[in-house]
GROMACS .gro file of C-alpha atoms in nm:
model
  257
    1UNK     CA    1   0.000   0.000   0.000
    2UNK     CA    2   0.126   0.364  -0.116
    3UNK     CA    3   0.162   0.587   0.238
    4UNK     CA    4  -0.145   0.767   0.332
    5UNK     CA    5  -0.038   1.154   0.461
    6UNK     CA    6  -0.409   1.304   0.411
    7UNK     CA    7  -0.709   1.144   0.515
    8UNK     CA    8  -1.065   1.340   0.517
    9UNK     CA    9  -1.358   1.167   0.624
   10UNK     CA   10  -1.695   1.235   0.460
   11UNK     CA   11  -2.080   1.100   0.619
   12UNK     CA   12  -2.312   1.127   0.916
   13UNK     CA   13  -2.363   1.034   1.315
   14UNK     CA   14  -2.110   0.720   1.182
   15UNK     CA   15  -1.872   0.877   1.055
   16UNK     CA   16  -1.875   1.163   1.311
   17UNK     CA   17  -1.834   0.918   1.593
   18UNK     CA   18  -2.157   0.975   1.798
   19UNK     CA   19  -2.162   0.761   2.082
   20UNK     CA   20  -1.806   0.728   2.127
   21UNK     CA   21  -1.788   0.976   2.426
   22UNK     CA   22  -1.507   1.173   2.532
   23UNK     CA   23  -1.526   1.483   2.763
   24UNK     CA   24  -1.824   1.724   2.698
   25UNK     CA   25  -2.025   1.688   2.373
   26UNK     CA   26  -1.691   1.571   2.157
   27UNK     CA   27  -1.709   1.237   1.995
   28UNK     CA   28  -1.425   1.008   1.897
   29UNK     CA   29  -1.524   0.717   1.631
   30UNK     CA   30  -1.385   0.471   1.427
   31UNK     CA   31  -1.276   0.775   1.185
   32UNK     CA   32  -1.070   0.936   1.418
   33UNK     CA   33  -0.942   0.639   1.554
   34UNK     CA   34  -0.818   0.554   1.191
   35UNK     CA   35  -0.631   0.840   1.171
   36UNK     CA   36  -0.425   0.741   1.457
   37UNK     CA   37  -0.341   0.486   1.340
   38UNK     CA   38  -0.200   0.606   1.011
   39UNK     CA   39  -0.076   0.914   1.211
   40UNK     CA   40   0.161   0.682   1.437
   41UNK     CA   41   0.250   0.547   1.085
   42UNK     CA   42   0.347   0.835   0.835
   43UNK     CA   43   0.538   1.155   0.958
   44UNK     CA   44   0.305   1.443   0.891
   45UNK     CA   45  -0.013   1.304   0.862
   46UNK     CA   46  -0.295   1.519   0.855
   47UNK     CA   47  -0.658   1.438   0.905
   48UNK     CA   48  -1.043   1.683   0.856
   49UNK     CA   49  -1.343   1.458   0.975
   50UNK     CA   50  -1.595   1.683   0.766
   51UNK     CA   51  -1.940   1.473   0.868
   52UNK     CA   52  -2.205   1.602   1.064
   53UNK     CA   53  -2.453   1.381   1.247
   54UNK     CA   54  -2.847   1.332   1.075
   55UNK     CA   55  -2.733   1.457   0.709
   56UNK     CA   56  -2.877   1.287   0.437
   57UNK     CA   57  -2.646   1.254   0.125
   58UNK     CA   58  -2.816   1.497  -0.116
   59UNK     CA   59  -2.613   1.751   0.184
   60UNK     CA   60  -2.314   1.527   0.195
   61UNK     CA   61  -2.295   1.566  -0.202
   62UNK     CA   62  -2.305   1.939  -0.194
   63UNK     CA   63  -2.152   2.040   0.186
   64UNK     CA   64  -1.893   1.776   0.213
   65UNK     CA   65  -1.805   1.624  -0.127
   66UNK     CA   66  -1.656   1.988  -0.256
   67UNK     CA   67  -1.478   2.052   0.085
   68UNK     CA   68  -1.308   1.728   0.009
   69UNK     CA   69  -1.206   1.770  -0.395
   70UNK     CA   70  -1.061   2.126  -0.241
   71UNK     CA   71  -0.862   1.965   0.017
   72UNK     CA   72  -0.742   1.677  -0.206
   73UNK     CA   73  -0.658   1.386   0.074
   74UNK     CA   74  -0.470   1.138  -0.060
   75UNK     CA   75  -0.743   0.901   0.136
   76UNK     CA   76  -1.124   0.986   0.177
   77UNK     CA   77  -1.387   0.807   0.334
   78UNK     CA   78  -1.776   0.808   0.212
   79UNK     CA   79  -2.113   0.687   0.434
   80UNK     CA   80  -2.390   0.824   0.323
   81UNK     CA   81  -2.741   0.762   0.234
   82UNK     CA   82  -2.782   0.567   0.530
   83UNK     CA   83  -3.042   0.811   0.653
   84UNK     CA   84  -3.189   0.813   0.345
   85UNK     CA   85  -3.272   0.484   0.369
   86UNK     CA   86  -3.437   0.439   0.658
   87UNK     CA   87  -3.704   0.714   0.553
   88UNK     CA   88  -4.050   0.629   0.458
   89UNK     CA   89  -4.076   0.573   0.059
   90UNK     CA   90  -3.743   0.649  -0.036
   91UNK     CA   91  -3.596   0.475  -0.342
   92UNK     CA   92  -3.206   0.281  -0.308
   93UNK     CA   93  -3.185   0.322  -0.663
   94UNK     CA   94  -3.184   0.713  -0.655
   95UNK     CA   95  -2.979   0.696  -0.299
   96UNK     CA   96  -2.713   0.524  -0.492
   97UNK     CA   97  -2.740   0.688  -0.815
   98UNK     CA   98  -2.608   1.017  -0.582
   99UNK     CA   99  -2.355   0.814  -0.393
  100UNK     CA  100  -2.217   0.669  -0.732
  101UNK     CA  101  -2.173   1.001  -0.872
  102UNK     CA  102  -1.991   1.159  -0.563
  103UNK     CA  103  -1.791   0.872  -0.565
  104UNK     CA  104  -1.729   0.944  -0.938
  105UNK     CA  105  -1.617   1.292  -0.821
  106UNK     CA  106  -1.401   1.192  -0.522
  107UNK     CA  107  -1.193   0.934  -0.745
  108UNK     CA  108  -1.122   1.207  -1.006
  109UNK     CA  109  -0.924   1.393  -0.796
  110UNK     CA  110  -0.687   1.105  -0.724
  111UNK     CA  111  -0.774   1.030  -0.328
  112UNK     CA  112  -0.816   0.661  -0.256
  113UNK     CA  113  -1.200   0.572  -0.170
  114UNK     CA  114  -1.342   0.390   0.126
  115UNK     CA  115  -1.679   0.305   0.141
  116UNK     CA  116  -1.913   0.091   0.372
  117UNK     CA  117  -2.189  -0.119   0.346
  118UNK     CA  118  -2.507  -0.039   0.577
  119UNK     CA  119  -2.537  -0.226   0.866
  120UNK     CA  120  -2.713  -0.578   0.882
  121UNK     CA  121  -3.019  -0.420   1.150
  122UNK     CA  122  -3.250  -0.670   1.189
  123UNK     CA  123  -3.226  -0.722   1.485
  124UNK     CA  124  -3.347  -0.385   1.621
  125UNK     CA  125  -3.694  -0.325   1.706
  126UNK     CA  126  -3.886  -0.126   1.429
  127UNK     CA  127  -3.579  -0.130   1.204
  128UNK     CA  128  -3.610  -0.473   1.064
  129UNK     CA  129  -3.883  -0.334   0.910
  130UNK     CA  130  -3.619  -0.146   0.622
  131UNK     CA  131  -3.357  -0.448   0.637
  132UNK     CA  132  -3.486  -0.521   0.228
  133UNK     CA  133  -3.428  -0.176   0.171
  134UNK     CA  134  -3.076  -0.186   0.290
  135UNK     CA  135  -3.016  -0.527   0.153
  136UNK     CA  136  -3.096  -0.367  -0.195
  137UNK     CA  137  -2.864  -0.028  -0.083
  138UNK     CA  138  -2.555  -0.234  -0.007
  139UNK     CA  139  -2.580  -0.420  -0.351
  140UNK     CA  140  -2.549  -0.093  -0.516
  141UNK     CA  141  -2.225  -0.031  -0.269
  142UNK     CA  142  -2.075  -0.375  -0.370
  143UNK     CA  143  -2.135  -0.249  -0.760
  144UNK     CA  144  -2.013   0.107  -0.694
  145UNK     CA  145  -1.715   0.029  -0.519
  146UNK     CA  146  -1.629  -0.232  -0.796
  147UNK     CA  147  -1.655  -0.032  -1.075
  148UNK     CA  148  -1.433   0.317  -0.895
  149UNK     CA  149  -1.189   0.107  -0.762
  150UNK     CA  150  -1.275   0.166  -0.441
  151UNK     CA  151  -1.156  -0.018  -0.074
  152UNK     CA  152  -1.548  -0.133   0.038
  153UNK     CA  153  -1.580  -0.202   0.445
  154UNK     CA  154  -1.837  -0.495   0.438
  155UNK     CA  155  -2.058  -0.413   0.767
  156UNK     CA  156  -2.323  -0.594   0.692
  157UNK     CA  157  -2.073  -0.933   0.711
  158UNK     CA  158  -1.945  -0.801   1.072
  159UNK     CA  159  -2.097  -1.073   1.274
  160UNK     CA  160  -1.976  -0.925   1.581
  161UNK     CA  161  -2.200  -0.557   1.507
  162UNK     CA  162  -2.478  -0.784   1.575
  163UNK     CA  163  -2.388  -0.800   1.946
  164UNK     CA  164  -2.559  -0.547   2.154
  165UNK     CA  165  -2.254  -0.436   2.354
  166UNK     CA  166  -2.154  -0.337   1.989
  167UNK     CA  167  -2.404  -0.048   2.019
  168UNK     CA  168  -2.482   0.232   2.261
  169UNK     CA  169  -2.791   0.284   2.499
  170UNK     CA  170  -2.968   0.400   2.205
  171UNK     CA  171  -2.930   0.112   1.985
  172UNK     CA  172  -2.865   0.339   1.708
  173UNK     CA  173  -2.513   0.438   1.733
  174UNK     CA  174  -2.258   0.229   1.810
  175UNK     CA  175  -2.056   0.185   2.153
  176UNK     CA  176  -1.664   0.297   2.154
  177UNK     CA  177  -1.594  -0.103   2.155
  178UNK     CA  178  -1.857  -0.101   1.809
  179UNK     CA  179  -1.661   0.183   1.678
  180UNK     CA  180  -1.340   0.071   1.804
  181UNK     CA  181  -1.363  -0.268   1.622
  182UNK     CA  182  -1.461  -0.059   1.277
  183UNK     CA  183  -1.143   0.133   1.297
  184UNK     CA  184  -0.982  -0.210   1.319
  185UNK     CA  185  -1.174  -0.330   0.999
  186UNK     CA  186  -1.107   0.008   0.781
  187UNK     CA  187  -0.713  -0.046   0.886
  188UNK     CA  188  -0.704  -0.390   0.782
  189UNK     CA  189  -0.889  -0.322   0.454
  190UNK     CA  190  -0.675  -0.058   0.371
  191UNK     CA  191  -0.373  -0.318   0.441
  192UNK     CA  192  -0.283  -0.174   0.711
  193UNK     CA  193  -0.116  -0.409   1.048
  194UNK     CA  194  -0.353  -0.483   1.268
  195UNK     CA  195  -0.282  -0.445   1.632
  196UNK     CA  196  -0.597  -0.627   1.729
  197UNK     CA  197  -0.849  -0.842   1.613
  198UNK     CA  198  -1.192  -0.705   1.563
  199UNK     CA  199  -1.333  -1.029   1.503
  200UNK     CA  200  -1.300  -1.130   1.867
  201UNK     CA  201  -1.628  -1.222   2.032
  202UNK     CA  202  -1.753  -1.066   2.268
  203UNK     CA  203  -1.763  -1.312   2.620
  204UNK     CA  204  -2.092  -1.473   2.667
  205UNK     CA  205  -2.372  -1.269   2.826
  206UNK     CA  206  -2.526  -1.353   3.152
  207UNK     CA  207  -2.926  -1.447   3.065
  208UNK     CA  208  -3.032  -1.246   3.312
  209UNK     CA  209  -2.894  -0.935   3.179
  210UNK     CA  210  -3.032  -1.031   2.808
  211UNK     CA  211  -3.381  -1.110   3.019
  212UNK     CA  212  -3.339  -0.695   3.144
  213UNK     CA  213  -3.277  -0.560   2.816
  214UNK     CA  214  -3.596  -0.730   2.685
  215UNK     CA  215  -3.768  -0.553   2.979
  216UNK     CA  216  -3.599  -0.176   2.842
  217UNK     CA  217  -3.742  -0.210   2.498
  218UNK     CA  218  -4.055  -0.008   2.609
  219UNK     CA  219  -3.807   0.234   2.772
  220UNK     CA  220  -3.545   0.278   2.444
  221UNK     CA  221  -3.875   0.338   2.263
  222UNK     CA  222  -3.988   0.631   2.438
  223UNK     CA  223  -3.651   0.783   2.513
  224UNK     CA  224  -3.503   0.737   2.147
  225UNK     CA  225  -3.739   0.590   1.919
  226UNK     CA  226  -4.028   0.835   1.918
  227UNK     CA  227  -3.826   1.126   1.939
  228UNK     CA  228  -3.595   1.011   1.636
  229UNK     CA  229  -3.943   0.937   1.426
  230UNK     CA  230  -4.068   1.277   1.533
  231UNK     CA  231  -3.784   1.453   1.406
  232UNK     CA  232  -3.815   1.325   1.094
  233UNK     CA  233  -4.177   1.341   1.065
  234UNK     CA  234  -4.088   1.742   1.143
  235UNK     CA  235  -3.848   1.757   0.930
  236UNK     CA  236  -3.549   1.839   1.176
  237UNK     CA  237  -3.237   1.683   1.194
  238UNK     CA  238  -3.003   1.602   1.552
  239UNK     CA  239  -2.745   1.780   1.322
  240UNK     CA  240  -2.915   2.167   1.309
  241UNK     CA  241  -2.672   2.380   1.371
  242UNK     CA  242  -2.398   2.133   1.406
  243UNK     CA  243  -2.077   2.221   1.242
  244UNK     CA  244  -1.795   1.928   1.173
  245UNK     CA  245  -1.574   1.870   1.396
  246UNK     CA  246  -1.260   1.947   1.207
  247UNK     CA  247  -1.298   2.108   0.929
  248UNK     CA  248  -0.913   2.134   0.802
  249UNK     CA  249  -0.650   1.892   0.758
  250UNK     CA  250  -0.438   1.913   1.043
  251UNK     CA  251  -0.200   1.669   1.221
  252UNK     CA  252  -0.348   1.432   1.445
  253UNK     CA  253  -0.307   1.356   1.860
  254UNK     CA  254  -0.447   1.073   2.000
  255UNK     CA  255  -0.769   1.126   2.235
  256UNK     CA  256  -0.833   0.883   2.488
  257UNK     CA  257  -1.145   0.822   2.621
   0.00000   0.00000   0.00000
């Protein structure tokens, strides 16, 4: 693999790192966590994490995309249309047809191009109910990324995201462990050493905790189900007046949570 000196990340809550707490409202993520890794690698290094939390990829395309030809990263990551997605009657064919031609955009300028696949979701309440729609979605991923020579980050064959301690309280995000074991994915897709294995299972979990979390389904509902759907329904986004977290290449020191 060629060195990697620029890296700018492009997408959503994923990308941005939501719930991978550090102090305050800042967020860590399997993004940023990438970049230390190729920081502690390459003299230099410079990173912009550009994605903003709720945007759908029609704003990705024309916020993010031309930040990103401007700064020219030899390495850019793309997420988007997840959101998209998992809205009442939209179409994966048009999602993708806009993800194709950013991704069109992004390789003309010479960066390399990771992409991901949506996550395999069945298993949460309410959003099995769009697992075709993201089945369908992620075939246009595999296609894209073929055809642009692209580096693809298969989540939906991450048996391990299916754990719950791979997500966050609400079951929408991922934990730091969920986002931690993504960084270690994107490094080893990009050829990159790893320095653990993300495949590692998670220890078995005592039945009476799995019994509790049954019990909390009425709970997540209220506390982050209805208020996500209402947003939408609105029209308002968790990311109003949210601006990305670093907007310019610049060198990279590692956070720990």
């Amino acid at each position: 693999m060629s060195a990697i000196t620029s890296y700018v990340a492009l997408g959503d809550s994923f990308t941005e790192g939501l719930n991978d707490h550090l102090d305050g409202d800042r967020y860590r993520g399997w993004a940023d966590r990438l970049a230390e890794t190729l920081a502690a690698r390459e003299p230099g290094f410079r990173y912009a994490n550009l994605a903003v939390r709720g945007r759908l990829i029609g704003q990705i395309v024309s916020e993010q995309v031309p930040q990103a030809e401007a700064l020219a990263p030899g390495l850019v990551s793309l997420c988007a249309g997840g959101n998209d997605i998992l809205r009442p009657g939209s179409d994966p064919d048009a999602v993708a047809a806009q993800l194709d031609g950013a991704v069109a955009r992004l390789r003309a300028t010479g960066a390399r191009v990771l992409l991901f696949t949506g996550f395999d979701i069945r298993q949460v309440p309410v959003m099995r109910l769009v697992h075709h729609k993201v089945a369908v979605y992620n075939l246009h991923i595999h296609d894209i990324a073929a055809r642009n020579g692209c580096t693809l980050v298969d989540l939906w064959a991450m048996n391990v995201l299916r754990d719950r301690r791979a997500w966050s309280e609400d079951r929408l995000h991922l934990s730091a462990d969920g986002h931690r074991r993504i960084a270690l994915r994107a490094a080893e897709v990009l050829g990159l050493p790893a320095a653990e294995d993300w495949r590692e299972p998670y220890p078995p979990l005592d039945p009476a905790v799995w019994a509790e979390a049954r019990r909390e389904d009425l709970r997540w509902a209220r506390s982050f189900l209805v208020p996500w759907i209402n947003r939408r329904l609105q029209g308002r986004s968790s990311g109003d007046g949210v601006d990305p977290k670093r907007p310019e290449l610049a060198p990279v020191a590692k956070d720990v949570a």
